[in-house]
Coordinates of C-alpha atoms and ligand atoms in Angstrom, one line a residue:
X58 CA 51.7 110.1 94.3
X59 CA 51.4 110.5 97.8
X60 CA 48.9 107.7 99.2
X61 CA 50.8 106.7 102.3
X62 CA 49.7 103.2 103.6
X63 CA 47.0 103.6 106.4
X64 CA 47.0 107.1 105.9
X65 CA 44.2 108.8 103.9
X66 CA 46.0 111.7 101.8
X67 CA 44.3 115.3 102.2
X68 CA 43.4 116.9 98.9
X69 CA 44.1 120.7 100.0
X70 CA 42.0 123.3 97.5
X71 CA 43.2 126.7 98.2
X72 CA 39.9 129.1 96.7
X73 CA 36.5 127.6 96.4
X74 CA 35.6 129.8 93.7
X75 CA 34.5 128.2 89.9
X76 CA 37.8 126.1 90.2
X77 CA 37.8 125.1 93.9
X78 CA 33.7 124.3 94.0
X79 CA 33.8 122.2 90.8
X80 CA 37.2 120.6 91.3
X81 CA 35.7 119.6 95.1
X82 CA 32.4 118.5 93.3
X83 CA 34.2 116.3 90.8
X84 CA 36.7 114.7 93.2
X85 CA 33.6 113.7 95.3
X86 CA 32.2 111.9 92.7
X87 CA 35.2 110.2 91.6
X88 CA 36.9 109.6 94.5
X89 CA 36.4 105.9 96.1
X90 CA 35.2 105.6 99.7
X91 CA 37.7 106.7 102.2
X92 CA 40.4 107.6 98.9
X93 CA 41.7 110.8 100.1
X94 CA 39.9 113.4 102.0
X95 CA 39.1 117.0 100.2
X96 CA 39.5 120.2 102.4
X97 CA 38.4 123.3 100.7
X98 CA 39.9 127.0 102.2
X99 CA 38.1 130.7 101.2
X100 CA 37.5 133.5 103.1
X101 CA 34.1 133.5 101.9
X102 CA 31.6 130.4 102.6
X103 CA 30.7 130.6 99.2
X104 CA 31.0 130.4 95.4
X105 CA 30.3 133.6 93.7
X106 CA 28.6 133.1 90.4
X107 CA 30.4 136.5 88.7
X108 CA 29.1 137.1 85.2
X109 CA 25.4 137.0 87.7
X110 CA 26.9 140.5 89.3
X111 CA 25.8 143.0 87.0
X112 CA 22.3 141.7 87.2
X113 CA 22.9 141.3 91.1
X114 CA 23.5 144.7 90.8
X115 CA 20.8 146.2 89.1
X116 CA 18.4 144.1 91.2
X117 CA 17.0 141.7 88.3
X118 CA 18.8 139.0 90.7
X119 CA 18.5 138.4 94.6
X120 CA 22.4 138.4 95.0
X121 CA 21.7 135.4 97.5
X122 CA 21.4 133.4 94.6
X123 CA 24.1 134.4 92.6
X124 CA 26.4 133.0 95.2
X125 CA 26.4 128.8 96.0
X126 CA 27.1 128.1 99.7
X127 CA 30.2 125.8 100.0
X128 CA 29.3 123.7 102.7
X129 CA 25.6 123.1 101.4
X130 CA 27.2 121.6 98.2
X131 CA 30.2 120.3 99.2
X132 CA 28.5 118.0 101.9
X133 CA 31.5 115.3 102.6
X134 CA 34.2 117.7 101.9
X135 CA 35.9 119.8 105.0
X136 CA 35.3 123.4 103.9
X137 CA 37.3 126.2 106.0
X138 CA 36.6 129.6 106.0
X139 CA 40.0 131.2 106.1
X140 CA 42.3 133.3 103.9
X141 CA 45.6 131.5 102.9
X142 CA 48.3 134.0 103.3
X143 CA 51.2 131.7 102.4
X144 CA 52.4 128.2 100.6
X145 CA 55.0 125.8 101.9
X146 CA 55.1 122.8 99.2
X147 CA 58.6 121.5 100.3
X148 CA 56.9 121.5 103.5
X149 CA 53.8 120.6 102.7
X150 CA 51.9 123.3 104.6
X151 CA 50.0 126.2 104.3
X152 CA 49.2 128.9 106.5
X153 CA 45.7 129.8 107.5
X154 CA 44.1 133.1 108.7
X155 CA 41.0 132.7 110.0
X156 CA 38.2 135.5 110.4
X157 CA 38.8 135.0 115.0
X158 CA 42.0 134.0 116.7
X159 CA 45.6 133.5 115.2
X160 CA 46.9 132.2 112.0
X161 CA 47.5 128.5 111.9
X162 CA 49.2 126.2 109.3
X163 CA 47.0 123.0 108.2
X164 CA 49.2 120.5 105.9
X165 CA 48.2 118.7 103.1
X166 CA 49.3 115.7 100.8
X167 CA 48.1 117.1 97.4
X168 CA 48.0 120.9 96.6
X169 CA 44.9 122.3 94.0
X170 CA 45.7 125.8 93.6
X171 CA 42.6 128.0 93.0
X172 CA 43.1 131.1 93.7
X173 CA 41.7 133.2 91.5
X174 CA 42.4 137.0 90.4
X175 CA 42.0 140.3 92.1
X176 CA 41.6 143.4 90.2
X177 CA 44.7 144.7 88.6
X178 CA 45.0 148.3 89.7
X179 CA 47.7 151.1 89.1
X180 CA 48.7 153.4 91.6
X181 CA 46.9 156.2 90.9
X182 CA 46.3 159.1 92.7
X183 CA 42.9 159.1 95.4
X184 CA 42.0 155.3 93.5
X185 CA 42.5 153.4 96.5
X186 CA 40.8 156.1 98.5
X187 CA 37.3 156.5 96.5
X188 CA 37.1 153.7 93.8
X189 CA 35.1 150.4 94.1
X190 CA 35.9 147.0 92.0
X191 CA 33.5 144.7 90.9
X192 CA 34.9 140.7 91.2
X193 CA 32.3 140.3 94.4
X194 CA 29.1 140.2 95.6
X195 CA 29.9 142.2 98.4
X196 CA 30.7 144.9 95.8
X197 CA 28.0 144.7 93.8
X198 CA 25.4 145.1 96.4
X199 CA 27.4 148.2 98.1
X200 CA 27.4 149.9 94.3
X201 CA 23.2 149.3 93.6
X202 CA 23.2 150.8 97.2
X203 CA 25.6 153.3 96.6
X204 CA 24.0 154.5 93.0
X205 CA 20.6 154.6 94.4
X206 CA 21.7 156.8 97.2
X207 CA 22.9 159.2 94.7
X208 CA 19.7 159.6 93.0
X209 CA 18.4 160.2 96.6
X210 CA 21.2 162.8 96.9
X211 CA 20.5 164.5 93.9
X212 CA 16.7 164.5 94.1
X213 CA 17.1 166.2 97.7
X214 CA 20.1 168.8 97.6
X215 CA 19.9 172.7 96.8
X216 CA 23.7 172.2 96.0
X217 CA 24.1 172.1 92.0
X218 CA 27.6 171.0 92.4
X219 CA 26.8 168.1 94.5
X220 CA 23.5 167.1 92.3
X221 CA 26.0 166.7 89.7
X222 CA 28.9 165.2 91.4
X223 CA 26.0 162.4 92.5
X224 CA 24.8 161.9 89.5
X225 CA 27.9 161.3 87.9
X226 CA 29.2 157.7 87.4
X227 CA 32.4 156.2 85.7
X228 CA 33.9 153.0 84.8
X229 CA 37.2 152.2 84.2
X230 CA 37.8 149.5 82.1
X231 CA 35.5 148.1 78.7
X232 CA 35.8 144.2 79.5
X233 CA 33.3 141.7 80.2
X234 CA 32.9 143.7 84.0
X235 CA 32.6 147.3 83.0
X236 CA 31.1 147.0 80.3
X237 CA 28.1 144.8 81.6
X238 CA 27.5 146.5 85.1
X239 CA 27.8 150.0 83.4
X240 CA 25.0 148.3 80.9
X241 CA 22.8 147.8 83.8
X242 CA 23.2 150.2 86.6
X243 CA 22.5 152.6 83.7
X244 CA 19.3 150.8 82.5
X245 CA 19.1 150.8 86.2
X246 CA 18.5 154.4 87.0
X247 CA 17.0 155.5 83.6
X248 CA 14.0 153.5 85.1
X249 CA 14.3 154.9 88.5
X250 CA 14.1 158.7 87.2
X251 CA 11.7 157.9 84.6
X252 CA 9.5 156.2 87.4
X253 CA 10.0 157.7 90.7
X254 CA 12.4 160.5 90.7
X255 CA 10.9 163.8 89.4
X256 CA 13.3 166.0 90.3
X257 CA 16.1 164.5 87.9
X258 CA 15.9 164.4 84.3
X259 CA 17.0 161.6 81.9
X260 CA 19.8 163.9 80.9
X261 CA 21.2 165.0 84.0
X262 CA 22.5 161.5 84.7
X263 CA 26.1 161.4 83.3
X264 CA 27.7 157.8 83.0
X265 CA 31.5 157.9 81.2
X266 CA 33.7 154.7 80.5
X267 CA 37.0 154.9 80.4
X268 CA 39.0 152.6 78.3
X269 CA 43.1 152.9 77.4
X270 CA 42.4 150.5 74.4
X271 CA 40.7 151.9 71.5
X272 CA 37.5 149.2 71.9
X273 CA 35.8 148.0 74.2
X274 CA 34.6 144.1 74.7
X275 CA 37.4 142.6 73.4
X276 CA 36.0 139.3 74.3
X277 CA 33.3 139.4 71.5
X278 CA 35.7 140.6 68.7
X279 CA 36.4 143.8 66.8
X280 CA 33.0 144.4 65.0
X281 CA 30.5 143.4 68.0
X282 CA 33.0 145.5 70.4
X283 CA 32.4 148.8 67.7
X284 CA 28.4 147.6 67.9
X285 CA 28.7 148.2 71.6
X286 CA 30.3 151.9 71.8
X287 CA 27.7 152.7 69.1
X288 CA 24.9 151.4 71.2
X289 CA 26.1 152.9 74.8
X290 CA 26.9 155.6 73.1
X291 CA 23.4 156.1 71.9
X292 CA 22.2 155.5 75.4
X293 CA 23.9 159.1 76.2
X294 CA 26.8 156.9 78.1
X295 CA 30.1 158.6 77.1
X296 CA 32.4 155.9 75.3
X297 CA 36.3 157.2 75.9
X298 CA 38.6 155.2 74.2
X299 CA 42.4 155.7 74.1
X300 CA 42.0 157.6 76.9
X301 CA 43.4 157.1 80.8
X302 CA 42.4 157.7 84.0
X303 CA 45.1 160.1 86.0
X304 CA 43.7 160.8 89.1
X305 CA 40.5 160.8 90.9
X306 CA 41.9 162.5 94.5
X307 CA 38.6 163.1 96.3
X308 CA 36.3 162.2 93.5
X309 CA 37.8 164.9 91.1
X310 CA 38.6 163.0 88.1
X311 CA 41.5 163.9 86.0
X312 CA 41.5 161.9 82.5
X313 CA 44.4 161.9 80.0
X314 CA 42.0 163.7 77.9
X315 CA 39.3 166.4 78.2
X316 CA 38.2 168.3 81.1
X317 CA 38.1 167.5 84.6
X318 CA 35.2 166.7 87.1
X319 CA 33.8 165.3 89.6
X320 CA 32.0 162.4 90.3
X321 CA 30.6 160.4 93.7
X322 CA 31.0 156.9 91.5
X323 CA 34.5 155.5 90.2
X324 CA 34.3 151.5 89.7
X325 CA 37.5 150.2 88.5
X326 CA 37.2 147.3 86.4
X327 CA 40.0 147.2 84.5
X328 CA 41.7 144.1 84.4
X329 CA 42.7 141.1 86.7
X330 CA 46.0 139.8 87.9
X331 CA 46.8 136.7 89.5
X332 CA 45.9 136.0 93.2
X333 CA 49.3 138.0 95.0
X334 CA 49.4 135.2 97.6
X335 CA 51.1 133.4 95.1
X336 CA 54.4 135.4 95.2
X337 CA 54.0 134.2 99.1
X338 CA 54.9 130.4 97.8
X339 CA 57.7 128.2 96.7
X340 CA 55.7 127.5 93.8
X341 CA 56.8 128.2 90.3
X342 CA 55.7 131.5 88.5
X343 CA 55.5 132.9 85.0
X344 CA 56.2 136.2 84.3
X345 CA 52.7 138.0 85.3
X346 CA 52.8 135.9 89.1
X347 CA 50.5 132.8 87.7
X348 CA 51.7 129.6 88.4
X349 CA 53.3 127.4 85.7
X350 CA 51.8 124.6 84.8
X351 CA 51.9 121.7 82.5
X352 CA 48.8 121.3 80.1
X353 CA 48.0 118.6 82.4
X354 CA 46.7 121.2 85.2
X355 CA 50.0 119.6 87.0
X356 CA 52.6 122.8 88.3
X357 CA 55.6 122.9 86.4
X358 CA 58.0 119.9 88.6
X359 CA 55.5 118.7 91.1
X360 CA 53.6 115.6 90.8
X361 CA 51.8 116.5 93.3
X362 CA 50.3 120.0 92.7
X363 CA 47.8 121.5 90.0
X364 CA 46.1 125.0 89.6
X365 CA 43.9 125.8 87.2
X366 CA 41.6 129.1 86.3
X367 CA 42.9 132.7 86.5
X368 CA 45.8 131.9 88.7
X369 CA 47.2 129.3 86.6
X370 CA 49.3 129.2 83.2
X371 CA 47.5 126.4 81.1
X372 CA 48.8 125.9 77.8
X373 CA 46.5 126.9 75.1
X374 CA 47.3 123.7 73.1
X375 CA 44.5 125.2 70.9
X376 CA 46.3 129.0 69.9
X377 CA 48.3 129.4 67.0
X378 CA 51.1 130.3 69.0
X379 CA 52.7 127.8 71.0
X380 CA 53.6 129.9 74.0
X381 CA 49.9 131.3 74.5
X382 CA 48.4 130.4 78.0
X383 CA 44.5 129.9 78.5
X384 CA 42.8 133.0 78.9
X385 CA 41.2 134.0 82.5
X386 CA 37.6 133.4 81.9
X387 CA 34.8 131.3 83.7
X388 CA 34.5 129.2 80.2
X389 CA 38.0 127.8 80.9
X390 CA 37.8 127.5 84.4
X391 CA 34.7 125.5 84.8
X392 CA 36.1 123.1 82.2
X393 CA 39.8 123.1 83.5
X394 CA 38.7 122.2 87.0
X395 CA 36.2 119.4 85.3
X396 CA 39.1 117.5 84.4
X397 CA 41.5 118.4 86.8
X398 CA 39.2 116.6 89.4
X399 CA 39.4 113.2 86.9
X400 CA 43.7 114.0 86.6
X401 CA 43.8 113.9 90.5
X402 CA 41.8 110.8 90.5
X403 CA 43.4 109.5 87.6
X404 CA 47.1 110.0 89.3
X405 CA 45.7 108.9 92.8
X406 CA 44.9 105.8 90.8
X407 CA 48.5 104.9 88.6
X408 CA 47.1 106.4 85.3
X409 CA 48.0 108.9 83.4
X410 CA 46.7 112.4 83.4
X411 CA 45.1 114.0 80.0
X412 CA 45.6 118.0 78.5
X413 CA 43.5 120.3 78.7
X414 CA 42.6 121.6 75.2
X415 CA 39.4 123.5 74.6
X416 CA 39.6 126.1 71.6
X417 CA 37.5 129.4 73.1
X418 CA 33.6 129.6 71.7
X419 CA 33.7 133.1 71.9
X420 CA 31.1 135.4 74.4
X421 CA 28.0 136.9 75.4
X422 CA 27.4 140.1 77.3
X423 CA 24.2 141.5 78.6
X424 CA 24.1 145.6 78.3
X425 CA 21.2 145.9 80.2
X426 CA 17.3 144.8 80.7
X427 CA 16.4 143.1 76.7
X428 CA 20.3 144.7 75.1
X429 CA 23.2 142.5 74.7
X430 CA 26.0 141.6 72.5
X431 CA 26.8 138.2 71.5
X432 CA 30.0 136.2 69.0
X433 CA 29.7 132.5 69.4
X434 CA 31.0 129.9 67.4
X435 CA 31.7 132.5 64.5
X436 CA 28.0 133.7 64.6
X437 CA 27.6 137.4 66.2
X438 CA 24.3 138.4 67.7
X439 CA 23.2 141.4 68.9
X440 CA 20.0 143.2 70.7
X441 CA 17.7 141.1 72.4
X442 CA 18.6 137.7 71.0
X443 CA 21.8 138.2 72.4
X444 CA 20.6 139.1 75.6
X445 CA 18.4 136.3 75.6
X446 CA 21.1 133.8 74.9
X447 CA 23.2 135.5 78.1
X448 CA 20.1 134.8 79.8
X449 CA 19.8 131.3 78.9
X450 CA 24.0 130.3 78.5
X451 CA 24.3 131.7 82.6
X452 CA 21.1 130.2 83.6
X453 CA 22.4 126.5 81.9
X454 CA 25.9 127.5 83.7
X455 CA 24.7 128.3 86.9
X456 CA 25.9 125.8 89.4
X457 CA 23.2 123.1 91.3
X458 CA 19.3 123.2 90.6
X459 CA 18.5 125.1 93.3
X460 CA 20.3 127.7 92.2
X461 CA 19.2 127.5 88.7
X462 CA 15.6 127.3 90.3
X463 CA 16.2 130.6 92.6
X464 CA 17.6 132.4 89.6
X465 CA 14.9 131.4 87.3
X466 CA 11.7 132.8 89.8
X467 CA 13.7 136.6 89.9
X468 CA 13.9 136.5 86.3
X469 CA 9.7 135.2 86.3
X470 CA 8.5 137.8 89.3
X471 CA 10.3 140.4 87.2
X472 CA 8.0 140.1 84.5
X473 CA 4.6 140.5 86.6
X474 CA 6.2 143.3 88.9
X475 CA 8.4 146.4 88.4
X476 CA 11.7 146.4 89.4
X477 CA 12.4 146.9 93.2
X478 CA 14.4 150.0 93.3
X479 CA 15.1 150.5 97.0
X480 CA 18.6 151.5 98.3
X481 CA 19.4 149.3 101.8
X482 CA 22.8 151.9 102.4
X483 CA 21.6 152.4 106.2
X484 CA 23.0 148.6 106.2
X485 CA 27.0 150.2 106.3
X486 CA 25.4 151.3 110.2
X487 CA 23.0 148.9 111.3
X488 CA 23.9 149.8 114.7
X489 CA 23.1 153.5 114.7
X490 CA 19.3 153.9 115.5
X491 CA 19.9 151.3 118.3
X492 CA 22.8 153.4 119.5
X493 CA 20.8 156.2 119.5
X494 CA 18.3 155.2 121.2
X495 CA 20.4 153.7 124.0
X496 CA 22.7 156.6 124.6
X497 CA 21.3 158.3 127.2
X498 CA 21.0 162.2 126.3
X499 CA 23.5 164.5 128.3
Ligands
LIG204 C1 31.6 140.9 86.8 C2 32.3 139.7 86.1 C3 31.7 139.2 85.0 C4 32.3 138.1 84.3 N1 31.6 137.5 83.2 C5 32.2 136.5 82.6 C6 31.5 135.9 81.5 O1 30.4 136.3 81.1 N2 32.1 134.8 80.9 C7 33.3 134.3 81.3 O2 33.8 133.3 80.7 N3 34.0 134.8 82.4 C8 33.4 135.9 83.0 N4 34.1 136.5 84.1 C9 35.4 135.9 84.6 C10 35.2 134.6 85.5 O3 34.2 134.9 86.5 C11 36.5 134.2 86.1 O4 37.4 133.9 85.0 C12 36.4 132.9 86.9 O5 35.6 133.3 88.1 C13 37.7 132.4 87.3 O6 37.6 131.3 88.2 P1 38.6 131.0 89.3 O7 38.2 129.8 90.1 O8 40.0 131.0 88.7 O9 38.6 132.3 90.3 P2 37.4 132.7 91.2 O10 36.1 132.2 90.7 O11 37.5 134.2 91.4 O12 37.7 132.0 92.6 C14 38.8 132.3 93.4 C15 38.5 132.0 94.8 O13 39.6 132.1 95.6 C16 39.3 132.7 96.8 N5 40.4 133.4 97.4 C17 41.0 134.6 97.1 N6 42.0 134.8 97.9 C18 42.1 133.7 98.7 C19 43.0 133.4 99.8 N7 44.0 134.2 100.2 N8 42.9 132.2 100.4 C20 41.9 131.4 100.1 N9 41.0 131.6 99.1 C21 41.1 132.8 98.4 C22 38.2 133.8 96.4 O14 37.4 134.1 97.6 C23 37.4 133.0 95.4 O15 36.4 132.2 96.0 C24 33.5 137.5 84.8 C25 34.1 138.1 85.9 C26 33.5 139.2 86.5 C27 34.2 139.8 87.7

């Protein structure tokens, strides 16, 4: 590898996401003193805990503790808050755009590409214009907001049309994202009419999802997906399978079936793709833009890079099929970047690195407050005990002990308190009462 005498090599991990936090954590603990230095870019300054967002969303977690702050954990490690925009390996550089000031490029010995995915969208008419995703914490806050509002909206308007528009709320997209947050936000605002709002009725809220496949869930099999249209469904959520969004110009949504209308709420969660930085590089692709790799972790004819997670192309050595590739999912990528950090050390050290094989457990979703849908290790689950199990699963995943700790006292208040259902949207204008109040009048 790349040790030059009297030089310590730099470890560069582009992301600090599932792959980039526990990749930095484990080459930390392997490395020996003064081995290599670890430099860790993001945008963000922290690792977002994602299958936490739905409940982030629906205010059964502080979203501050769904998220692990990099430079709290990764004490010893440089951590950069910049967004990569492109990859050099020949040279040996990347380039780095910061939040202030111009782009810069910062070189590295060893590459870790961790990238991530961003939602996979299509270009469909007004999409871009009113839709939301749901990969960050950012989003998820702006959509509790944003739903709350509505009900606001709807319990204060004379206008029938825009009650109706507010309280109408689709998802695209049945997966492990759109199904869960839909799950909640709905629980979510059942309890806020029932409670506090009433001008609104159970049955004017209108939630749809919006699925091309014909299931939903694909992640806990065929007969758990088929449990979960049946229970959403009886939740008065409206399932649409086989069925395509066309356009949603001005919030007037046009579906590839039935009629149209409108709706304040689109959140498209349907599908990733890998991080499009990547096309920005001189690093070897596969055919959907994810970098090839060796079952190793190493990219395809370099010795010295490796990517892992949702932006990598990790042999299954596990599938039937020999040409299958890991899927994108937190299960891989926390085990991935496990022993990528021991490969790194292991090649810094002469040895040879091992494969990554890991044959897929299966999953648990959460569908709201005591409602989930579980298929693990062959056994499937459903109701409550499969909620409970997401409950416990996350809580044993989530990363450090604080965190755990943090995420552990929201789930205890909420069982002595009700749920907090305040909407902080003034926060999109923090600046206006202040303005206000110092413009003088004319
Ligand atoms: C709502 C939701 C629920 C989920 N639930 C589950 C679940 O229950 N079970 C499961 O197995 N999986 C689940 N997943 C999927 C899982 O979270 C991902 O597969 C996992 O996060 C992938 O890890 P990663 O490190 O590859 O990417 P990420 O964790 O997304 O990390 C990528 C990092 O790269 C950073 N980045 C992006 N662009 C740049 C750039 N230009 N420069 C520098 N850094 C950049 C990002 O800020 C991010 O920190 C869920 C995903 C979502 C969105």
């Amino acid at each position: 590898m790349n040790e030059k005498r009297g030089r310590v090599p730099n470890i560069l991990i582009v992301g600090g996401g599932y792959v980039g936090m526990y990749t930095a954590l484990g080459l930390r603990r392997r490395l020996r003193r003064g081995q290599a230095q670890v430099t860790v870019v993001d945008p963000r300054s922290y690792m977002t805990y994602q299958p936490f967002l739905p409940e982030a969303s629906a205010g059964a977690l502080e979203p501050r503790h769904v998220v692990v702050p990099l430079r709290r954990v990764l004490r010893g490690c440089r951590v950069i808050t910049g967004r990569v925009t492109s990859i050099a390996h020949e040279a040996k550089t990347v380039r780095i755009e910061p939040e202030e000031g111009a782009s810069y490029e910062l070189s590295y010995d060893i590459l870790v590409v961790a990238l991530g995915s961003i939602a996979r969208t299509l270009p469909i008419p007004g999409l871009a214009d009113v839709g939301i995703g749901f990969k960050q914490v950012e989003e998820a806050i702006a959509l509790r907001n944003h739903v709350l509002d509505r009900l606001d909206i709807a319990a204060s308007t004379t206008d029938e049309a825009a009650r109706r528009r507010a309280l109408t709320f689709v998802f695209v997209g049945g997966g492990f994202a759109g199904a869960e947050a839909l799950g909640e936000l709905e629980n979510l605002t059942q309890y806020a009419v029932r409670k506090y709002y009433p001008e609104i009725s159970q049955r004017d809220l209108r939630w749809v999802l919006v699925d091309a496949a014909d299931r939903i869930l694909p992640e806990v099999g065929d007969e758990m997906g088929v449990y979960t249209v049946e229970e959403l469904s009886k939740r008065g959520i409206e399932v649409r399978l086989k069925t395509f969004l066309e356009s949603c110009v001005d919030g007037h949504v046009v579906l590839s079936k039935g009629k149209p209308f409108d709706a304040d709420t689109i959140v498209w969660t349907a599908g990733v793709k890998a991080n499009p930085v990547l096309a920005d590089s001189d690093l070897p692709l596969d055919e959907r833009g994810r970098v090839s790799c060796a079952a190793t972790m190493r990219v395809v004819g370099h010795d010295d890079a490796w990517a892992a997670g949702d932006n990598a192309a990790v042999p299954d050595l596990t599938a039937a099929d020999p040409g299958e590739v890991c899927a994108p999912n937190a299960q891989h990528a926390v085990r991935q970047a496990k022993l990528l950090a021991k490969n790194i050390v292991a090649a810094l050290n002469g040895q040879q690195p091992k494969e990554y094989r890991h044959k897929y457990v299966g999953s648990v979703a959460s569908l709201g407050l005591y409602r989930g849908v579980a298929h693990v290790y062959g056994v499937k689950v459903k109701g409550f005990p499969a909620w409970f199990m997401h409950r416990t699963y996350h809580m044993s995943k989530m990363p450090t002990f604080n965190r755990k700790m943090r995420v552990l006292v929201d789930w205890t208040m909420a069982w002595f308190f009700r749920r907090e259902v305040v909407s902080l949207g003034r926060m999109r204008v923090p600046r206006e009462e202040f303005r206000r109040a110092a413009t003088p009048k004319t």
